[in-house]
Short mmCIF file of C-alpha atoms and ligand atoms in Angstrom, two decimals:
data_model
loop_
_atom_site.label_atom_id
_atom_site.label_comp_id
_atom_site.label_asym_id
_atom_site.label_seq_id
_atom_site.Cartn_x
_atom_site.Cartn_y
_atom_site.Cartn_z
CA UNK A 668 0.09 -0.03 0.12
CA UNK A 669 1.19 3.50 -0.87
CA UNK A 670 1.95 5.88 2.12
CA UNK A 671 -1.03 6.75 4.17
CA UNK A 672 -2.64 9.96 4.27
CA UNK A 673 -3.97 12.36 7.01
CA UNK A 674 -7.33 14.02 7.19
CA UNK A 675 -7.21 17.58 8.30
CA UNK A 676 -10.66 19.25 9.68
CA UNK A 677 -11.17 22.75 10.04
CA UNK A 678 -14.47 23.20 12.08
CA UNK A 679 -16.02 26.71 11.46
CA UNK A 680 -19.36 27.97 12.57
CA UNK A 681 -20.96 27.63 9.36
CA UNK A 682 -18.69 25.55 7.17
CA UNK A 683 -16.30 22.63 7.93
CA UNK A 684 -13.29 22.36 5.90
CA UNK A 685 -11.70 18.97 5.23
CA UNK A 686 -8.61 17.64 3.45
CA UNK A 687 -6.65 14.71 2.85
CA UNK A 688 -3.00 15.33 2.82
CA UNK A 689 0.30 13.47 2.39
CA UNK A 690 2.35 12.81 5.22
CA UNK A 691 4.42 15.84 4.28
CA UNK A 692 1.45 18.30 4.46
CA UNK A 693 0.68 18.57 0.65
CA UNK A 694 -2.87 18.98 0.25
CA UNK A 695 -4.04 16.14 -1.97
CA UNK A 696 -7.96 16.73 -1.80
CA UNK A 697 -9.97 19.25 -0.09
CA UNK A 698 -13.56 20.10 0.13
CA UNK A 699 -16.22 21.69 2.45
CA UNK A 700 -19.60 20.75 4.24
CA UNK A 701 -22.04 22.93 6.16
CA UNK A 702 -21.61 22.68 9.74
CA UNK A 703 -24.91 21.56 11.22
CA UNK A 704 -25.12 22.61 14.85
CA UNK A 705 -28.74 21.57 15.55
CA UNK A 706 -29.48 18.74 18.08
CA UNK A 707 -26.96 20.00 20.49
CA UNK A 708 -24.22 19.74 17.89
CA UNK A 709 -24.63 15.93 17.88
CA UNK A 710 -24.62 15.74 13.93
CA UNK A 711 -21.26 17.30 13.71
CA UNK A 712 -18.96 14.49 13.94
CA UNK A 713 -21.31 12.25 12.38
CA UNK A 714 -21.52 14.51 9.28
CA UNK A 715 -17.65 14.52 9.34
CA UNK A 716 -17.47 10.69 9.22
CA UNK A 717 -19.90 10.30 6.48
CA UNK A 718 -18.44 12.96 4.36
CA UNK A 719 -14.91 11.24 4.60
CA UNK A 720 -16.59 7.95 3.82
CA UNK A 721 -18.10 9.44 0.86
CA UNK A 722 -14.82 11.05 -0.54
CA UNK A 723 -12.98 7.84 0.14
CA UNK A 724 -15.41 5.86 -1.79
CA UNK A 725 -15.31 8.62 -4.79
CA UNK A 726 -11.42 7.95 -4.78
CA UNK A 727 -12.10 4.05 -4.53
CA UNK A 728 -10.23 3.72 -1.57
CA UNK A 729 -11.00 2.72 2.42
CA UNK A 730 -10.34 4.20 5.65
CA UNK A 731 -7.12 2.01 5.85
CA UNK A 732 -5.56 4.48 3.77
CA UNK A 733 -5.71 7.17 6.57
CA UNK A 734 -3.42 7.25 9.31
CA UNK A 735 -5.57 9.57 11.51
CA UNK A 736 -7.62 12.71 11.81
CA UNK A 737 -6.54 15.86 13.10
CA UNK A 738 -9.16 18.47 13.77
CA UNK A 739 -9.15 22.30 14.81
CA UNK A 740 -12.35 23.54 16.69
CA UNK A 741 -13.33 27.15 17.68
CA UNK A 742 -13.13 27.23 21.62
CA UNK A 743 -10.40 26.34 24.25
CA UNK A 744 -9.40 22.62 24.03
CA UNK A 745 -8.03 20.09 26.51
CA UNK A 746 -5.65 18.52 24.25
CA UNK A 747 -4.87 15.59 26.44
CA UNK A 748 -8.06 14.71 27.19
CA UNK A 749 -9.67 15.62 24.07
CA UNK A 750 -12.45 17.95 25.42
CA UNK A 751 -13.88 21.28 24.37
CA UNK A 752 -14.87 23.86 26.81
CA UNK A 753 -17.94 26.04 26.68
CA UNK A 754 -18.44 26.54 22.60
CA UNK A 755 -22.08 27.57 22.82
CA UNK A 756 -22.50 28.81 19.20
CA UNK A 757 -21.72 25.07 18.08
CA UNK A 758 -24.40 23.60 20.27
CA UNK A 759 -22.15 21.36 22.33
CA UNK A 760 -22.51 21.45 26.19
CA UNK A 761 -19.33 22.36 28.15
CA UNK A 762 -16.58 19.92 28.49
CA UNK A 763 -17.79 18.19 25.31
CA UNK A 764 -15.70 14.88 24.57
CA UNK A 765 -15.07 15.84 21.03
CA UNK A 766 -12.06 13.58 20.45
CA UNK A 767 -13.94 10.73 21.63
CA UNK A 768 -17.27 11.33 19.60
CA UNK A 769 -15.07 11.87 16.44
CA UNK A 770 -13.11 8.70 17.14
CA UNK A 771 -16.36 6.64 17.56
CA UNK A 772 -18.03 8.01 14.38
CA UNK A 773 -14.57 7.27 12.52
CA UNK A 774 -12.94 4.39 14.16
CA UNK A 775 -9.66 6.22 13.43
CA UNK A 776 -7.12 7.91 15.87
CA UNK A 777 -7.95 11.61 16.39
CA UNK A 778 -6.33 14.66 17.85
CA UNK A 779 -8.03 17.92 18.62
CA UNK A 780 -6.98 21.41 19.09
CA UNK A 781 -8.01 25.06 19.19
CA UNK A 782 -8.55 26.29 15.52
CA UNK A 783 -6.50 29.35 15.96
CA UNK A 784 -3.68 26.99 17.50
CA UNK A 785 -4.00 24.67 14.56
CA UNK A 786 -3.68 27.62 12.06
CA UNK A 787 -0.41 28.57 13.62
CA UNK A 788 0.87 24.96 13.39
CA UNK A 789 0.04 24.95 9.72
CA UNK A 790 2.15 28.52 9.26
CA UNK A 791 4.81 26.90 11.11
CA UNK A 792 4.83 23.71 9.06
CA UNK A 793 4.27 24.59 5.78
CA UNK A 794 3.81 28.46 5.62
CA UNK A 795 5.70 31.50 6.66
CA UNK A 796 7.13 29.91 9.66
CA UNK A 797 9.16 27.59 7.36
CA UNK A 798 9.38 24.74 9.64
CA UNK A 799 11.07 27.00 12.49
CA UNK A 800 10.21 25.49 16.05
CA UNK A 801 9.25 29.04 17.37
CA UNK A 802 6.48 30.74 15.70
CA UNK A 803 3.97 33.20 17.05
CA UNK A 804 0.88 33.47 14.52
CA UNK A 805 -1.60 36.13 14.88
CA UNK A 806 -4.96 36.14 12.57
CA UNK A 807 -6.31 39.68 11.85
CA UNK A 808 -9.62 39.19 10.73
CA UNK A 809 -13.29 39.99 12.08
CA UNK A 810 -11.60 39.16 15.42
CA UNK A 811 -8.25 38.73 16.48
CA UNK A 812 -6.95 35.28 17.05
CA UNK A 813 -3.58 33.81 17.83
CA UNK A 814 -1.27 30.65 18.43
CA UNK A 815 2.25 30.11 19.74
CA UNK A 816 4.42 27.37 18.78
CA UNK A 817 7.27 27.25 21.37
CA UNK A 818 10.13 24.73 21.03
CA UNK A 819 8.22 22.79 18.35
CA UNK A 820 4.82 22.30 20.10
CA UNK A 821 1.76 24.18 20.35
CA UNK A 822 1.56 26.34 23.64
CA UNK A 823 -1.91 25.16 25.13
CA UNK A 824 -1.83 26.34 28.66
CA UNK A 825 -3.81 25.32 31.74
CA UNK A 826 -7.06 25.55 30.16
CA UNK A 827 -6.26 25.58 26.59
CA UNK A 828 -6.43 29.16 26.31
CA UNK A 829 -2.75 29.82 25.31
CA UNK A 830 -2.17 32.10 22.61
CA UNK A 831 -5.29 34.20 22.89
CA UNK A 832 -3.56 37.28 21.57
CA UNK A 833 -6.64 38.91 20.69
CA UNK A 834 -7.67 39.61 24.32
CA UNK A 835 -4.47 41.24 25.58
CA UNK A 836 -5.36 44.54 27.10
CA UNK A 837 -3.60 46.68 24.69
CA UNK A 838 -5.35 50.03 25.29
CA UNK A 839 -5.55 51.25 28.82
CA UNK A 840 -7.50 54.47 28.59
CA UNK A 841 -11.06 54.68 26.81
CA UNK A 842 -10.70 51.31 25.23
CA UNK A 843 -13.84 49.99 23.25
CA UNK A 844 -15.79 47.07 24.65
CA UNK A 845 -14.67 43.76 23.46
CA UNK A 846 -16.89 40.71 22.77
CA UNK A 847 -15.21 38.89 25.86
CA UNK A 848 -16.64 41.55 28.21
CA UNK A 849 -13.57 43.67 28.81
CA UNK A 850 -12.64 46.89 27.65
CA UNK A 851 -9.42 47.82 25.47
CA UNK A 852 -8.60 44.42 24.20
CA UNK A 853 -6.29 44.25 21.24
CA UNK A 854 -9.15 42.75 19.18
CA UNK A 855 -11.10 46.17 19.39
CA UNK A 856 -8.12 47.95 17.49
CA UNK A 857 -6.46 45.49 15.32
CA UNK A 858 -9.37 43.56 13.81
CA UNK A 859 -11.16 44.72 10.69
CA UNK A 860 -14.17 45.44 13.06
CA UNK A 861 -11.92 47.51 15.13
CA UNK A 862 -10.12 49.29 12.27
CA UNK A 863 -13.50 50.27 10.77
CA UNK A 864 -14.89 51.62 14.05
CA UNK A 865 -11.52 53.73 14.70
CA UNK A 866 -11.72 55.14 11.21
CA UNK A 867 -15.43 56.01 11.52
CA UNK A 868 -14.93 57.76 14.71
CA UNK A 869 -11.97 59.91 13.04
CA UNK A 870 -14.15 60.97 10.24
CA UNK A 871 -17.27 61.70 12.49
CA UNK A 872 -14.91 63.84 14.82
CA UNK A 873 -14.99 66.18 11.69
CA UNK A 874 -11.34 67.26 12.48
CA UNK A 875 -10.67 67.33 8.90
CA UNK A 876 -13.39 67.04 6.31
CA UNK A 877 -11.18 66.39 3.08
CA UNK A 878 -9.11 63.54 1.89
CA UNK A 879 -10.05 60.17 -0.16
CA UNK A 880 -11.33 58.41 3.06
CA UNK A 881 -13.70 61.26 3.95
CA UNK A 882 -15.04 61.17 0.43
CA UNK A 883 -15.53 57.40 0.39
CA UNK A 884 -17.56 57.76 3.79
CA UNK A 885 -19.73 60.34 2.22
CA UNK A 886 -20.30 58.45 -1.04
CA UNK A 887 -21.01 55.23 0.53
CA UNK A 888 -22.21 56.04 4.08
CA UNK A 889 -19.77 53.58 5.39
CA UNK A 890 -15.94 52.38 4.88
CA UNK A 891 -14.17 49.03 5.15
CA UNK A 892 -10.99 48.22 6.67
CA UNK A 893 -9.59 47.65 2.97
CA UNK A 894 -10.71 51.22 2.26
CA UNK A 895 -8.82 52.60 4.98
CA UNK A 896 -5.51 50.68 3.87
CA UNK A 897 -6.05 51.76 0.18
CA UNK A 898 -6.35 55.21 1.31
CA UNK A 899 -3.53 55.03 3.56
CA UNK A 900 -1.38 53.73 0.56
CA UNK A 901 -2.11 56.81 -1.39
CA UNK A 902 -1.30 59.15 1.45
CA UNK A 903 -4.57 60.00 2.75
CA UNK A 904 -3.89 61.85 6.29
CA UNK A 905 -6.95 60.58 8.04
CA UNK A 906 -6.08 56.90 6.88
CA UNK A 907 -2.52 57.15 7.85
CA UNK A 908 -3.75 58.36 11.23
CA UNK A 909 -5.77 55.32 11.80
CA UNK A 910 -3.05 52.83 10.55
CA UNK A 911 -0.46 54.53 12.67
CA UNK A 912 -2.83 54.14 15.48
CA UNK A 913 -3.56 50.39 15.04
CA UNK A 914 -0.04 49.53 13.94
CA UNK A 915 1.15 51.04 17.27
CA UNK A 916 -0.95 48.94 19.56
CA UNK A 917 -0.30 45.83 17.55
CA UNK A 918 3.49 46.59 17.50
CA UNK A 919 3.23 47.04 21.31
CA UNK A 920 1.47 43.81 21.85
CA UNK A 921 3.48 41.74 19.54
CA UNK A 922 6.53 42.90 21.23
CA UNK A 923 5.49 42.12 24.66
CA UNK A 924 4.56 38.51 23.77
CA UNK A 925 8.04 38.13 21.65
CA UNK A 926 9.85 39.38 24.80
CA UNK A 927 8.07 36.66 26.73
CA UNK A 928 8.07 33.47 24.35
CA UNK A 929 10.90 34.77 22.07
CA UNK A 930 9.67 33.44 18.59
CA UNK A 931 11.88 33.28 15.74
CA UNK A 932 9.26 34.42 13.28
CA UNK A 933 5.98 36.26 13.91
CA UNK A 934 3.37 35.49 11.19
CA UNK A 935 0.62 37.90 10.47
CA UNK A 936 -2.56 36.36 8.85
CA UNK A 937 -6.38 36.95 8.16
CA UNK A 938 -8.04 39.37 5.87
CA UNK A 939 -6.44 42.56 7.55
CA UNK A 940 -2.89 41.26 6.84
CA UNK A 941 -3.73 41.45 3.05
CA UNK A 942 -2.94 45.31 3.53
CA UNK A 943 0.53 44.20 3.23
CA UNK A 944 3.51 46.45 3.68
CA UNK A 945 1.28 49.69 4.64
CA UNK A 946 0.45 47.83 7.84
CA UNK A 947 3.73 45.73 7.99
CA UNK A 948 6.22 48.43 8.00
CA UNK A 949 4.61 50.74 10.91
CA UNK A 950 4.12 47.56 13.02
CA UNK A 951 7.79 46.66 12.50
CA UNK A 952 8.65 50.09 13.76
CA UNK A 953 6.62 49.78 16.88
CA UNK A 954 7.67 46.24 17.30
CA UNK A 955 11.43 47.45 17.46
CA UNK A 956 10.57 50.28 19.65
CA UNK A 957 9.06 48.12 22.28
CA UNK A 958 10.60 44.75 22.14
CA UNK A 959 13.65 43.50 24.47
CA UNK A 960 16.63 44.83 22.52
CA UNK A 961 18.77 41.58 22.29
CA UNK A 962 15.93 39.57 20.27
CA UNK A 963 14.99 42.54 17.93
CA UNK A 964 17.36 41.58 14.97
CA UNK A 965 16.40 38.02 15.51
CA UNK A 966 12.76 38.30 15.10
CA UNK A 967 11.04 38.37 11.71
CA UNK A 968 7.52 39.64 11.03
CA UNK A 969 6.13 38.25 7.96
CA UNK A 970 2.46 37.64 6.21
CA UNK A 971 0.92 34.17 6.28
CA UNK A 972 1.21 32.39 3.22
CA UNK A 973 -1.46 29.60 3.61
CA UNK A 974 -4.56 31.76 3.57
CA UNK A 975 -7.60 29.56 4.57
CA UNK A 976 -5.62 26.29 4.02
CA UNK A 977 -3.62 26.98 7.36
CA UNK A 978 -6.42 25.34 9.67
CA UNK A 979 -6.56 21.85 7.76
CA UNK A 980 -2.80 21.94 7.10
CA UNK A 981 -2.08 22.56 10.98
CA UNK A 982 -4.60 19.82 11.77
CA UNK A 983 -2.86 17.30 9.73
CA UNK A 984 0.58 18.32 11.51
CA UNK A 985 -1.43 17.69 14.95
CA UNK A 986 -2.38 14.33 14.15
CA UNK A 987 0.91 13.34 12.41
CA UNK A 988 2.63 14.81 15.51
CA UNK A 989 0.20 13.07 17.93
CA UNK A 990 1.12 9.76 16.51
CA UNK A 991 4.78 10.11 16.16
ZN1 ZN B 2220 -11.42 40.79 24.55
#
């Protein structure tokens, strides 16, 4: 029999991504199914098992062709016990035995992990982390997620909440309310939502009623994070002010984490990171200002390269690493 494959699963609130990968982390087949969170989430693992069987049968293969399944799920995970804590939006009760349920449904070895940690492992293994054993990965999307790979292993922490970078209190005065209940979290500044909020507040303050960002707001009645970065690239003063503000707090948070865990590579992913150099350069400037000086020249900040595939690739790494 040829080399066995890995199944990587990236569970999202609306879609579950699946992929068969080689043991070297190359995606061979990938597909998606809707996430059915009705019936207390009891259908989720059954649907994954059925979809896996169906794909194998299309390829005229059997389960013996798979080495095991790695899965990333949104919520704090106890990796050793394979349980996931309070994930209300998926319907599961607190302390849900996800690993056991997926093993029962598939009769294959399973390892589970938090989804942001899986994405970090994916970027570490096959993406911008380039195989480095010490990688900090930050996803700047609707929210801010993160994962830390230290000494070649995912840093889970005591309650599976290691790497929750989005909820570092980054703004001390007058911070906005965060979904987690606190104020001033990094997520309220460096997520797409946060950037739009800061830019809208800046425009509505009417300190300066000119420029391309102001004009876009007047035209559309709203602006996006992409508008902010596009206008900043063209030198718009308001947009540059917003980007500078975001980069300041993001650079500060990254510097503090780097001074604690000393990553070799910091990888920025998610929709906001598509802004590229217009964000990366000021973040690097603030990072250099705040980081512990002896590590400054030995820490690189780069953009993620795997996009939406990071989760399934990291999940495959997880089960490979688990079985090793
Ligand atoms: Zn928060």
